Coordinates of C-alpha atoms in Angstrom, one line a residue:
M111 CA -24.8 -9.6 42.0
A112 CA -25.9 -13.1 41.5
A113 CA -28.1 -12.0 38.7
H114 CA -25.2 -10.2 37.1
I115 CA -22.9 -13.2 37.4
G116 CA -25.7 -15.3 35.9
R117 CA -26.0 -13.0 32.9
R118 CA -22.2 -13.1 32.4
L119 CA -22.2 -16.9 32.4
R120 CA -25.1 -17.1 30.0
K121 CA -23.4 -14.6 27.7
G122 CA -20.2 -16.5 27.8
A123 CA -21.9 -19.7 26.7
A124 CA -23.7 -18.0 23.9
T125 CA -20.7 -16.0 22.6
T126 CA -18.5 -19.1 22.7
A127 CA -20.9 -20.8 20.4
V128 CA -20.8 -17.8 18.1
A129 CA -17.0 -17.8 18.0
A130 CA -16.9 -21.5 17.2
A131 CA -19.4 -21.1 14.4
A132 CA -17.7 -18.1 12.9
V133 CA -14.3 -19.6 12.9
A134 CA -15.6 -22.9 11.5
A135 CA -17.3 -21.0 8.7
L136 CA -14.2 -19.0 7.9
S137 CA -11.9 -22.0 8.1
A138 CA -14.0 -23.9 5.6
S139 CA -12.7 -21.6 2.9
Q140 CA -9.0 -21.8 3.8
A141 CA -6.6 -21.8 0.9
P142 CA -5.5 -25.2 -0.3
G143 CA -2.4 -26.5 1.5
A144 CA -2.7 -24.1 4.5
T145 CA -1.5 -25.3 7.8
V146 CA -1.9 -24.1 11.3
D147 CA 1.1 -24.1 13.7
D148 CA 1.1 -24.7 17.5
Q149 CA 0.2 -21.1 18.1
G150 CA -2.8 -21.1 15.9
R151 CA -1.1 -19.1 13.2
Q152 CA -1.9 -20.2 9.6
S153 CA 0.8 -20.6 7.0
T154 CA 0.7 -21.5 3.3
G155 CA 4.4 -22.4 3.3
D156 CA 5.7 -19.0 2.4
A157 CA 7.9 -18.3 5.4
T158 CA 9.6 -15.4 3.7
S159 CA 6.5 -13.3 3.6
A160 CA 5.5 -13.7 7.3
P161 CA 5.6 -10.5 9.4
D162 CA 7.8 -9.9 12.4
T163 CA 5.5 -10.5 15.3
A164 CA 7.6 -9.0 18.1
A165 CA 5.3 -7.0 20.4
D166 CA 6.4 -3.5 19.2
D167 CA 6.3 -4.6 15.6
S168 CA 2.6 -5.4 15.8
A169 CA 0.1 -2.6 15.3
T170 CA -0.9 -2.7 19.0
G171 CA 2.2 -4.0 20.7
N172 CA -0.1 -7.0 21.5
S173 CA -2.0 -4.7 23.9
P174 CA -5.2 -5.9 25.7
Y175 CA -8.3 -6.0 23.6
Y176 CA -12.1 -6.4 24.1
T177 CA -13.2 -10.1 24.2
D178 CA -17.0 -9.5 23.8
L179 CA -18.4 -11.7 21.1
P180 CA -21.3 -11.0 18.8
P181 CA -24.8 -12.1 19.9
L182 CA -26.5 -15.2 18.5
N183 CA -29.5 -13.2 17.1
S184 CA -29.6 -11.9 13.6
P185 CA -26.9 -9.3 13.0
N186 CA -29.2 -6.9 11.1
P187 CA -32.2 -6.1 13.2
S188 CA -34.0 -2.8 12.7
P189 CA -33.2 -0.2 15.3
S190 CA -36.6 -0.8 16.9
A191 CA -36.3 -4.6 16.9
G192 CA -37.4 -6.3 20.1
S193 CA -38.6 -4.4 23.1
G194 CA -36.9 -3.1 26.2
D195 CA -33.2 -3.3 26.9
A196 CA -32.7 -6.5 25.0
G197 CA -33.9 -5.1 21.7
D198 CA -31.8 -1.9 22.2
Q199 CA -28.7 -4.0 23.0
R200 CA -29.2 -6.1 19.9
A201 CA -29.6 -3.0 17.7
G202 CA -26.6 -1.4 19.3
E203 CA -24.3 -4.4 18.9
A204 CA -25.3 -4.9 15.2
G205 CA -25.2 -1.2 14.4
I206 CA -22.0 0.9 13.7
P207 CA -21.9 4.6 14.5
A208 CA -22.3 6.7 11.4
T209 CA -19.0 8.5 11.3
V210 CA -17.1 5.3 12.2
L211 CA -18.8 3.3 9.5
D212 CA -18.1 6.1 7.0
A213 CA -14.4 6.0 7.9
Y214 CA -14.2 2.2 7.4
K215 CA -15.9 2.4 4.0
Q216 CA -13.7 5.3 2.9
A217 CA -10.6 3.4 3.8
E218 CA -11.9 0.4 1.8
A219 CA -12.5 2.6 -1.2
T220 CA -9.0 4.1 -1.0
L221 CA -7.3 0.6 -0.7
R222 CA -9.4 -0.6 -3.6
E223 CA -7.7 2.1 -5.7
K224 CA -4.2 2.0 -4.1
K225 CA -3.8 -1.7 -3.5
P226 CA -6.6 -3.6 -5.4
G227 CA -4.9 -6.9 -5.0
C228 CA -5.3 -6.8 -1.2
N229 CA -9.1 -7.1 -1.4
L230 CA -9.6 -5.4 1.9
P231 CA -13.2 -5.6 3.2
W232 CA -14.5 -2.7 5.4
Q233 CA -16.1 -5.3 7.6
L234 CA -12.5 -6.4 8.7
L235 CA -11.8 -2.8 9.8
A236 CA -15.1 -2.9 11.7
A237 CA -14.2 -6.1 13.4
I238 CA -10.9 -4.9 14.5
G239 CA -12.4 -1.5 15.5
K240 CA -14.9 -3.4 17.6
V241 CA -12.3 -5.5 19.3
E242 CA -9.8 -2.7 19.9
S243 CA -12.1 0.2 21.1
G244 CA -15.7 -0.8 20.8
Q245 CA -16.1 1.3 17.6
A246 CA -14.4 4.3 19.2
R247 CA -16.2 3.9 22.4
G248 CA -19.6 3.6 20.8
G249 CA -18.9 6.3 18.2
R250 CA -18.0 9.1 20.6
V251 CA -16.3 11.2 18.0
T252 CA -16.5 14.8 16.7
A253 CA -17.8 15.7 13.3
D254 CA -14.3 15.3 11.8
G255 CA -13.9 11.8 13.3
T256 CA -11.7 12.7 16.3
T257 CA -12.5 10.9 19.5
V258 CA -14.1 13.1 22.1
T259 CA -11.4 12.0 24.6
P260 CA -8.2 10.1 23.8
I261 CA -8.4 6.3 23.9
L262 CA -5.3 4.9 25.6
G263 CA -4.4 1.3 26.4
P264 CA -2.4 0.4 29.5
Q265 CA 1.3 1.3 29.7
L266 CA 3.4 -1.5 28.2
D267 CA 5.7 -1.8 31.2
G268 CA 6.1 -5.6 31.1
N269 CA 3.8 -6.0 34.1
G270 CA 1.5 -8.6 32.5
F271 CA 1.9 -6.9 29.1
A272 CA 4.7 -6.5 26.6
L273 CA 7.6 -4.3 27.7
I274 CA 7.9 -1.4 25.3
R275 CA 9.8 1.6 26.6
D276 CA 8.9 5.1 25.4
T277 CA 9.6 5.7 21.7
D278 CA 7.8 9.0 21.1
N279 CA 8.8 11.1 24.1
G280 CA 5.1 11.0 25.1
A281 CA 4.0 12.8 21.9
Y282 CA 1.1 10.5 21.2
D283 CA 0.3 8.8 24.5
G284 CA 1.6 11.4 27.0
N285 CA 3.8 8.8 28.6
R286 CA 7.6 9.3 28.6
M287 CA 8.5 6.1 30.3
Y288 CA 6.5 3.4 28.4
D289 CA 4.5 3.3 25.2
Q290 CA 0.7 2.9 25.2
A291 CA -1.6 2.0 22.4
V292 CA -3.4 5.0 21.1
G293 CA -6.8 5.8 19.4
P294 CA -9.7 3.8 18.1
M295 CA -7.5 1.3 16.2
Q296 CA -5.0 1.2 19.1
F297 CA -1.7 1.8 17.4
I298 CA 1.4 2.0 19.5
P299 CA 3.5 5.1 18.8
S300 CA 6.4 3.4 17.1
T301 CA 4.1 1.8 14.6
W302 CA 2.0 4.9 14.1
D303 CA 5.2 6.8 13.4
W304 CA 5.4 5.0 10.0
A305 CA 2.0 3.6 9.4
G306 CA 0.0 6.8 10.2
R307 CA -2.1 8.2 7.4
D308 CA -4.2 11.3 6.8
G309 CA -7.6 9.9 6.1
N310 CA -9.8 13.0 6.4
G311 CA -7.6 15.4 4.4
D312 CA -6.8 17.9 7.1
G313 CA -3.1 17.6 6.6
R314 CA -2.5 15.8 9.9
K315 CA -1.9 12.1 10.9
D316 CA -3.8 11.7 14.1
P317 CA -4.1 8.3 15.7
N318 CA -7.2 9.6 17.7
N319 CA -9.0 10.3 14.4
I320 CA -11.1 7.4 13.1
Y321 CA -10.5 8.4 9.4
D322 CA -6.8 8.5 9.9
A323 CA -6.7 5.4 12.0
A324 CA -8.9 3.3 9.7
L325 CA -6.8 4.2 6.7
A326 CA -3.6 3.5 8.6
A327 CA -5.0 0.1 9.6
S328 CA -5.9 -0.7 6.0
H329 CA -2.4 0.0 4.8
Y330 CA -0.9 -1.9 7.7
L331 CA -3.1 -5.0 6.9
C332 CA -2.1 -4.8 3.3
R333 CA 1.6 -4.1 3.7
F334 CA 2.9 -7.5 2.7
D335 CA 1.0 -7.8 -0.6
W336 CA -1.4 -10.2 1.1
D337 CA -4.7 -11.0 -0.6
L338 CA -7.3 -10.9 2.2
S339 CA -9.8 -12.8 0.1
Q340 CA -7.6 -15.8 0.8
Q341 CA -8.1 -17.3 4.2
G342 CA -4.4 -17.9 4.9
D343 CA -3.4 -14.3 4.1
L344 CA -6.4 -13.0 6.1
R345 CA -5.3 -14.9 9.2
K346 CA -1.7 -13.7 8.8
A347 CA -2.8 -10.1 8.5
I348 CA -5.0 -10.3 11.7
L349 CA -2.2 -12.0 13.7
S350 CA 0.2 -9.3 12.6
Y351 CA -2.1 -6.7 14.2
N352 CA -2.1 -8.6 17.5
N353 CA -0.3 -11.9 17.7
S354 CA -2.8 -13.9 19.7
T355 CA -4.9 -16.8 18.6
D356 CA -7.7 -15.7 20.9
Y357 CA -7.5 -12.2 19.3
L358 CA -7.7 -13.9 15.8
N359 CA -10.8 -15.9 16.7
T360 CA -12.5 -12.8 18.2
V361 CA -11.9 -10.7 15.2
L362 CA -13.0 -13.5 12.8
S363 CA -16.2 -13.8 14.8
W364 CA -17.1 -10.1 14.4
L365 CA -16.0 -10.2 10.7
E366 CA -18.5 -13.0 10.0
F367 CA -21.1 -11.1 12.0
Y368 CA -20.7 -7.9 10.1
R369 CA -20.5 -9.7 6.8
R370 CA -24.0 -11.0 7.4
G371 CA -25.3 -7.5 7.7
T372 CA -25.3 -4.3 9.8
H373 CA -26.8 -0.9 9.9
E374 CA -25.8 2.7 10.7
I375 CA -26.7 4.2 14.1
P376 CA -26.2 7.7 15.4
D377 CA -22.7 8.7 16.7
G378 CA -22.4 8.1 20.5
T379 CA -25.1 5.5 20.7
G380 CA -23.1 2.4 20.1
A381 CA -23.0 -0.4 22.7
L382 CA -20.0 -0.2 25.0
P383 CA -17.9 -3.3 25.3
V384 CA -17.6 -5.0 28.7
D385 CA -14.9 -7.7 28.9
R386 CA -11.3 -7.2 28.1
S387 CA -8.5 -9.7 27.7
D388 CA -6.5 -8.4 30.7
D389 CA -9.6 -8.4 33.1
T390 CA -9.8 -10.8 35.9
A391 CA -13.3 -12.0 36.6
R392 CA -13.6 -11.3 40.3
P393 CA -16.6 -10.1 42.2
G394 CA -16.6 -6.4 42.7
V395 CA -14.1 -5.6 40.0
T396 CA -15.3 -3.3 37.2
P397 CA -13.8 -4.3 33.8
S398 CA -11.3 -1.7 32.7
A399 CA -11.5 0.4 29.5
P400 CA -8.9 2.0 27.3
G401 CA -7.4 4.9 29.1
T402 CA -7.6 3.4 32.5
T403 CA -5.1 1.3 34.5
P404 CA -6.2 -2.3 34.6
P405 CA -7.0 -4.0 37.9
A406 CA -4.3 -5.7 39.7
R407 CA -3.9 -9.4 39.1
P408 CA -4.0 -11.9 41.9
G409 CA -0.6 -12.4 43.4
K410 CA 0.8 -9.3 41.6
P411 CA 1.4 -5.9 43.2
S412 CA -1.0 -3.2 42.0
G413 CA 1.6 -0.4 42.3
S414 CA 0.1 1.0 45.5
R415 CA 1.2 0.4 49.1
P416 CA -0.9 -2.4 50.6
S417 CA -3.3 -1.6 53.4
P418 CA -2.4 -2.5 56.9
S419 CA -3.3 -6.0 57.8
P420 CA -5.4 -7.1 60.8
A421 CA -3.6 -7.7 64.0
A422 CA -1.6 -11.0 64.0
P423 CA -2.1 -13.5 66.8
G424 CA 0.1 -12.7 69.8
N425 CA 1.0 -9.1 68.8
G426 CA -1.4 -7.6 71.3
G427 CA -4.0 -6.7 68.8
S428 CA -2.0 -3.8 67.4
P429 CA -2.1 -3.4 63.6
S430 CA 1.1 -3.9 61.8
T431 CA 2.2 -3.3 58.2
P432 CA 3.9 -6.2 56.5
P433 CA 7.3 -5.4 54.9
V434 CA 7.1 -4.4 51.3
T435 CA 9.4 -6.4 49.1
P436 CA 10.5 -4.4 46.1
P437 CA 10.0 -6.1 42.8
P438 CA 13.0 -7.6 41.2
A439 CA 14.9 -5.4 38.7
T440 CA 13.9 -5.9 35.1
P441 CA 16.6 -7.9 33.3
P442 CA 18.1 -6.1 30.3
T443 CA 16.6 -6.9 27.0
P444 CA 18.7 -7.6 23.9
T445 CA 17.8 -4.0 22.8
D446 CA 19.3 -2.7 26.0
T447 CA 22.7 -4.2 25.1
V448 CA 23.0 -2.7 21.6
H449 CA 25.8 -0.1 21.5
H450 CA 26.0 0.6 17.8
L451 CA 25.0 -0.5 14.3
E452 CA 27.3 -1.5 11.5
D453 CA 26.8 -2.1 7.8
A454 CA 26.7 -5.8 7.2
G455 CA 28.1 -5.8 3.7
T456 CA 25.5 -3.9 1.7
G457 CA 26.6 -3.3 -1.9
T458 CA 25.9 -0.4 -4.2
L459 CA 22.3 0.6 -4.1
T460 CA 21.2 1.6 -7.5
A461 CA 18.3 0.8 -9.8
M462 CA 16.6 2.0 -12.9
A463 CA 13.3 3.8 -12.4
G464 CA 10.5 1.2 -12.1
H465 CA 12.8 -1.7 -11.4
T466 CA 13.6 -3.6 -8.2
F467 CA 17.0 -2.9 -6.5
A468 CA 19.2 -6.0 -6.9
E469 CA 21.0 -5.2 -3.6
R470 CA 19.2 -5.1 -0.2
V471 CA 20.2 -3.1 2.9
S472 CA 21.9 -5.2 5.5
T473 CA 22.7 -4.0 9.1
R474 CA 24.3 -5.6 12.1
A475 CA 23.6 -4.8 15.7
E476 CA 26.6 -5.1 18.1
T477 CA 27.5 -4.6 21.7
E478 CA 30.2 -2.2 22.7
A479 CA 32.6 -5.1 22.5
G480 CA 31.5 -5.9 18.9
K481 CA 29.5 -8.9 19.8
A482 CA 26.4 -9.6 17.6
V483 CA 23.0 -9.0 19.2
A484 CA 20.1 -11.1 18.1
K485 CA 16.3 -10.4 18.4
V486 CA 16.7 -6.7 18.1
R487 CA 14.2 -4.7 16.0
I488 CA 15.8 -2.6 13.3
R489 CA 13.7 0.1 11.6
F490 CA 14.6 1.0 8.0
T491 CA 13.3 4.4 6.9
L492 CA 13.5 5.9 3.4
V493 CA 14.6 9.6 3.7
G494 CA 14.7 12.2 0.9
D495 CA 12.8 13.3 -2.2
T496 CA 11.9 9.9 -3.6
D497 CA 8.9 7.7 -4.5
T498 CA 10.9 4.5 -4.0
T499 CA 9.3 2.1 -1.5
F500 CA 10.0 -1.2 0.1
T501 CA 8.2 -4.2 -1.3
G502 CA 4.5 -3.7 -0.4
G503 CA 4.5 0.0 -1.0
E504 CA 5.7 1.2 2.5
T505 CA 8.4 3.7 3.3
V506 CA 9.3 2.1 6.6
A507 CA 10.1 -1.5 7.4
T508 CA 11.0 -3.2 10.7
V509 CA 13.0 -6.4 10.8
T510 CA 14.4 -8.4 13.7
T511 CA 18.1 -9.3 13.7
D512 CA 18.9 -13.0 13.3
A513 CA 21.4 -15.1 15.4
S514 CA 24.3 -13.3 13.7
G515 CA 22.9 -9.9 14.7
V516 CA 22.0 -9.1 11.1
A517 CA 18.7 -7.6 9.8
V518 CA 18.1 -7.5 6.1
A519 CA 15.6 -4.9 4.8
P520 CA 12.9 -5.9 2.3
A521 CA 13.8 -5.2 -1.3
L522 CA 13.5 -1.7 -2.6
Q523 CA 11.2 -0.9 -5.5
A524 CA 12.3 2.1 -7.5
G525 CA 9.6 4.7 -8.4
E526 CA 9.7 7.1 -11.3
R527 CA 11.5 9.9 -9.5
T528 CA 15.2 9.8 -10.3
G529 CA 18.1 10.9 -8.1
A530 CA 19.6 10.1 -4.7
F531 CA 18.0 9.3 -1.4
A532 CA 18.9 7.5 1.8
V533 CA 17.9 4.5 3.8
Q534 CA 18.3 5.1 7.5
A535 CA 18.7 2.1 9.8
A536 CA 17.9 2.6 13.5
V537 CA 17.3 0.5 16.6
V538 CA 13.6 0.4 17.7
G539 CA 13.3 1.5 21.3
R540 CA 16.9 2.7 21.8
S541 CA 18.8 5.9 20.9
V542 CA 22.0 4.8 19.2
K543 CA 23.6 6.2 16.2
G544 CA 22.0 4.9 13.0
V545 CA 23.5 3.9 9.8
P546 CA 22.6 5.8 6.6
Y547 CA 22.8 4.1 3.2
K548 CA 22.9 6.1 0.0
A549 CA 20.7 4.9 -2.9
T550 CA 20.2 6.2 -6.4
V551 CA 17.5 5.8 -9.0
T552 CA 18.5 6.3 -12.6
A553 CA 16.3 7.1 -15.6
R554 CA 14.7 4.3 -17.5
A555 CA 16.9 3.1 -20.3
A556 CA 17.0 0.8 -23.3
D557 CA 20.0 -1.0 -24.8
A558 CA 18.3 -2.0 -28.1
L559 CA 15.8 -0.6 -30.6
A560 CA 14.1 -2.5 -33.4
L561 CA 11.8 -1.5 -36.2
A562 CA 8.4 -3.2 -36.0
G563 CA 7.5 -4.7 -39.4
E564 CA 9.7 -5.7 -42.3
K565 CA 8.9 -3.0 -44.8
E566 CA 10.8 0.3 -44.9
P567 CA 8.6 3.4 -45.0
T568 CA 8.1 4.9 -48.5
C569 CA 6.3 7.9 -49.8
V570 CA 5.9 10.0 -52.9
A571 CA 7.3 13.5 -53.0
G572 CA 4.8 16.0 -51.8
G573 CA 2.7 13.3 -50.1
E574 CA 2.5 11.6 -46.7
F575 CA 3.8 8.2 -45.5
A576 CA 0.9 5.8 -45.4
E577 CA 2.0 4.0 -42.2
P578 CA 3.6 5.6 -39.1
V579 CA 7.0 4.3 -38.0
Q580 CA 6.7 1.8 -35.1
V581 CA 9.6 0.6 -33.0
K582 CA 10.2 -1.5 -29.9
A583 CA 12.8 -0.9 -27.1
T584 CA 14.3 -3.6 -25.0
Y585 CA 16.7 -3.7 -22.0
R586 CA 18.7 -6.9 -21.6
G587 CA 16.2 -8.7 -23.7
E588 CA 13.1 -7.5 -21.8
A589 CA 10.6 -4.9 -22.9
A590 CA 11.8 -1.4 -21.9
G591 CA 8.7 0.5 -20.9
K592 CA 8.4 4.3 -20.3
V593 CA 11.8 5.0 -21.9
A594 CA 12.5 8.4 -23.3
V595 CA 13.1 8.5 -27.1
T596 CA 14.3 11.3 -29.4
A597 CA 13.5 11.2 -33.1
T598 CA 15.6 13.3 -35.5
L599 CA 15.7 13.4 -39.4
V600 CA 19.5 13.6 -39.8
T601 CA 21.5 14.8 -42.7
S602 CA 23.3 11.5 -43.2
A603 CA 24.6 8.5 -41.3
D604 CA 27.9 10.4 -40.7
D605 CA 26.3 13.8 -40.1
P606 CA 23.8 13.9 -37.1
A607 CA 22.8 17.4 -37.9
E608 CA 19.1 18.0 -38.5
N609 CA 18.2 17.8 -42.2
D610 CA 16.7 20.9 -43.8
K611 CA 14.8 19.0 -46.5
G612 CA 13.0 15.7 -47.1
P613 CA 10.5 14.1 -44.7
Y614 CA 9.2 16.0 -41.7
F615 CA 6.8 15.9 -38.8
K616 CA 4.2 18.6 -38.0
D617 CA 3.9 20.5 -34.8
A618 CA 0.6 21.5 -33.1
D619 CA 0.4 24.5 -35.5
G620 CA 0.9 22.4 -38.6
K621 CA 4.5 23.6 -39.2
A622 CA 7.2 21.3 -40.4
V623 CA 9.6 20.0 -37.7
R624 CA 12.4 17.5 -38.1
S625 CA 13.2 16.7 -34.5
L626 CA 10.9 15.4 -31.7
T627 CA 11.7 15.0 -28.0
G628 CA 9.6 13.9 -25.1
L629 CA 8.5 10.6 -26.7
K630 CA 8.2 7.6 -24.5
T631 CA 7.6 3.9 -25.1
D632 CA 4.6 2.3 -23.6
A633 CA 4.5 -0.4 -20.9
D634 CA 5.4 -3.0 -23.5
G635 CA 8.4 -1.0 -24.8
Q636 CA 6.6 0.0 -28.0
L637 CA 6.4 3.4 -29.6
T638 CA 4.4 4.7 -32.6
L639 CA 5.8 7.9 -34.0
P640 CA 3.5 10.7 -35.3
K641 CA 2.7 10.8 -39.0
L642 CA 5.5 11.7 -41.4
Y643 CA 5.2 13.9 -44.5
A644 CA 7.4 14.6 -47.5
D645 CA 8.3 17.8 -49.3
D646 CA 9.1 17.9 -53.0
T647 CA 12.6 16.5 -52.6
A648 CA 13.0 12.8 -53.7
G649 CA 15.6 10.5 -52.4
T650 CA 16.7 8.4 -49.5
F651 CA 16.7 9.9 -46.0
L652 CA 17.4 8.8 -42.4
L653 CA 15.3 9.0 -39.3
R654 CA 17.5 8.5 -36.2
L655 CA 16.0 7.3 -33.0
T656 CA 18.0 7.4 -29.7
T657 CA 17.1 6.4 -26.1
T658 CA 18.4 6.9 -22.6
G659 CA 20.9 4.1 -22.2
G660 CA 22.5 4.6 -25.6
A661 CA 20.2 2.5 -27.9
T662 CA 20.2 3.9 -31.5
L663 CA 18.2 2.9 -34.6
D664 CA 18.5 4.5 -38.1
V665 CA 15.3 4.0 -40.1
K666 CA 15.6 4.4 -43.9
L667 CA 12.9 6.6 -45.5
T668 CA 12.4 6.5 -49.3
V669 CA 10.8 9.4 -51.1
E670 CA 10.0 8.6 -54.7
P671 CA 9.7 11.2 -57.4
A672 CA 6.2 12.4 -58.2
A673 CA 4.8 11.0 -61.4
A674 CA 5.3 13.3 -64.5
P675 CA 2.0 14.9 -65.6
S676 CA 0.6 14.1 -69.1
P677 CA 1.8 16.7 -71.8
E678 CA -0.7 19.3 -72.9
P679 CA -1.6 19.2 -76.7
D680 CA 0.2 21.9 -78.9
P681 CA -2.4 23.9 -80.9
S682 CA 0.2 24.9 -83.6
T683 CA 0.7 21.4 -84.7
D684 CA -3.0 20.3 -84.8
P685 CA -4.5 19.9 -88.3
A686 CA -7.0 22.7 -89.4
P687 CA -10.5 21.7 -89.0
S688 CA -12.4 20.8 -92.3
T689 CA -14.7 23.5 -93.8
D690 CA -16.5 21.0 -96.1
P691 CA -20.1 20.7 -95.3
A692 CA -21.1 17.4 -94.0
P693 CA -22.4 15.0 -96.7
S694 CA -26.1 15.3 -97.1
T695 CA -28.3 12.4 -96.5
D696 CA -31.1 13.8 -98.6
P697 CA -31.5 11.6 -101.7
S698 CA -32.7 14.6 -103.6
T699 CA -29.3 16.3 -103.3
D700 CA -27.1 13.3 -103.6
P701 CA -25.7 13.1 -107.2
S702 CA -25.3 9.4 -106.7
E703 CA -29.0 9.1 -106.1
T704 CA -30.0 11.3 -109.1
P705 CA -32.4 9.3 -111.3
A706 CA -31.3 8.7 -114.9
A707 CA -32.8 10.9 -117.6

């Protein structure tokens, strides 16, 4: 035992040095102007972008985590480095199980495509995975990435942990009284319900699958448009996962460790973590692991009836059982007092495709008597056939009510899918009637069209226009991108019927057409029409362009007559060719050259 305690003490001294070095190295690259508050959280002054850090709004519900720190030796030894147990331990701690490592790298690749501005490194997922579950308990996963046995944190019953009553009816954690963090990335059910992703393409979102959990963690860390290459945003993202300064420093130490190098090891051979944040270092107590009940803390009941105490002096030596004092009733939380939700003055929710909604959903939590309830978590969920999202690309957002009981959802960003959908507001952790809000996305529109260039298009009859017609669409003075445009060669300014003569376009088969649909402006609001041709009719013609939103532009097209061909000579009027022989140049036959007699 003494030897064991000695190893723990030596390890503690070494790992503390590692943590200090890692945090110092990472802090050296902090964004300019960043400050750290009294809780160790970093801020760059943008208070509006900070996440809600209530326990059940973090990924893990601020559940316990592993506090083991990386070793001081090189992070990238070969699997055979060293000898004996020490070498095996170094290799195991530096190595990451093959399937787990693959899940992290796949998640990084997906986020690089979906949210490139986040700059998520897979080493951050590895650091969090190490701290949350010891890389899925040393990589004990099946071929598809599912943990061999479920990984569960302790129930969040308020006994030394956050108090989060059941939100999933036990669907994920098997507990119908309190929530528990689930899986290798330790999501609580209420967070997984909206953050869950299908990372391995099997059509399921399983928190116990490392591919699903790693992808969900990636989106969770990038949900506020943070740039994780910036130190301030990196710290915010980690603290949003588990709001603890010690947690932040532990993750940063592993992040730095993995950034210096690591290697792949076989599944199931990873080093198992030892120390956890809720463990009490007492002789004879085995540190707990996810899925087990943590040991009782000194001075706190363990939940089991105490053993009979030795005989007290003067009682004749007979054993007696001390009276058991029931624990005090848990006081109601603000969530417990919510009776209903009310709309807090939300206006009409409508936006053009691709634009941000000007109005934001606002909900008020009230008691039965109509009194405002502060510090209540309101979950806003998008419902219906829509690709609209909240700012950051998510379809669910959780916001805590302010002192007036009001929670304002993040701004809505309209996608390309038009039509109606709903935003559903509900109380997290309590079943009360929610408030639905109807929202509508309209088609992209333009209110003005202008011809690019100063010259009006001209052509010779029977020829083709040298330059294509180019126009630009705007909406309220800004470029109107991806707006539908119809082009028609009309009969006249007063007659919108399609003309049957004059300029024309060609279809895929080369046939003449005088009306085109399905045209769209580019991201800058510009549109270049297909080439125009002219038949044999000369004159002035109109090309009418119209857009969604009512913008109209008539483009004048001029077709000039073809040049008259040179007249063919008339043979009847040509002089007859001379029949006289050509004059001879022979002096002997030229009379003028005949010598005198």
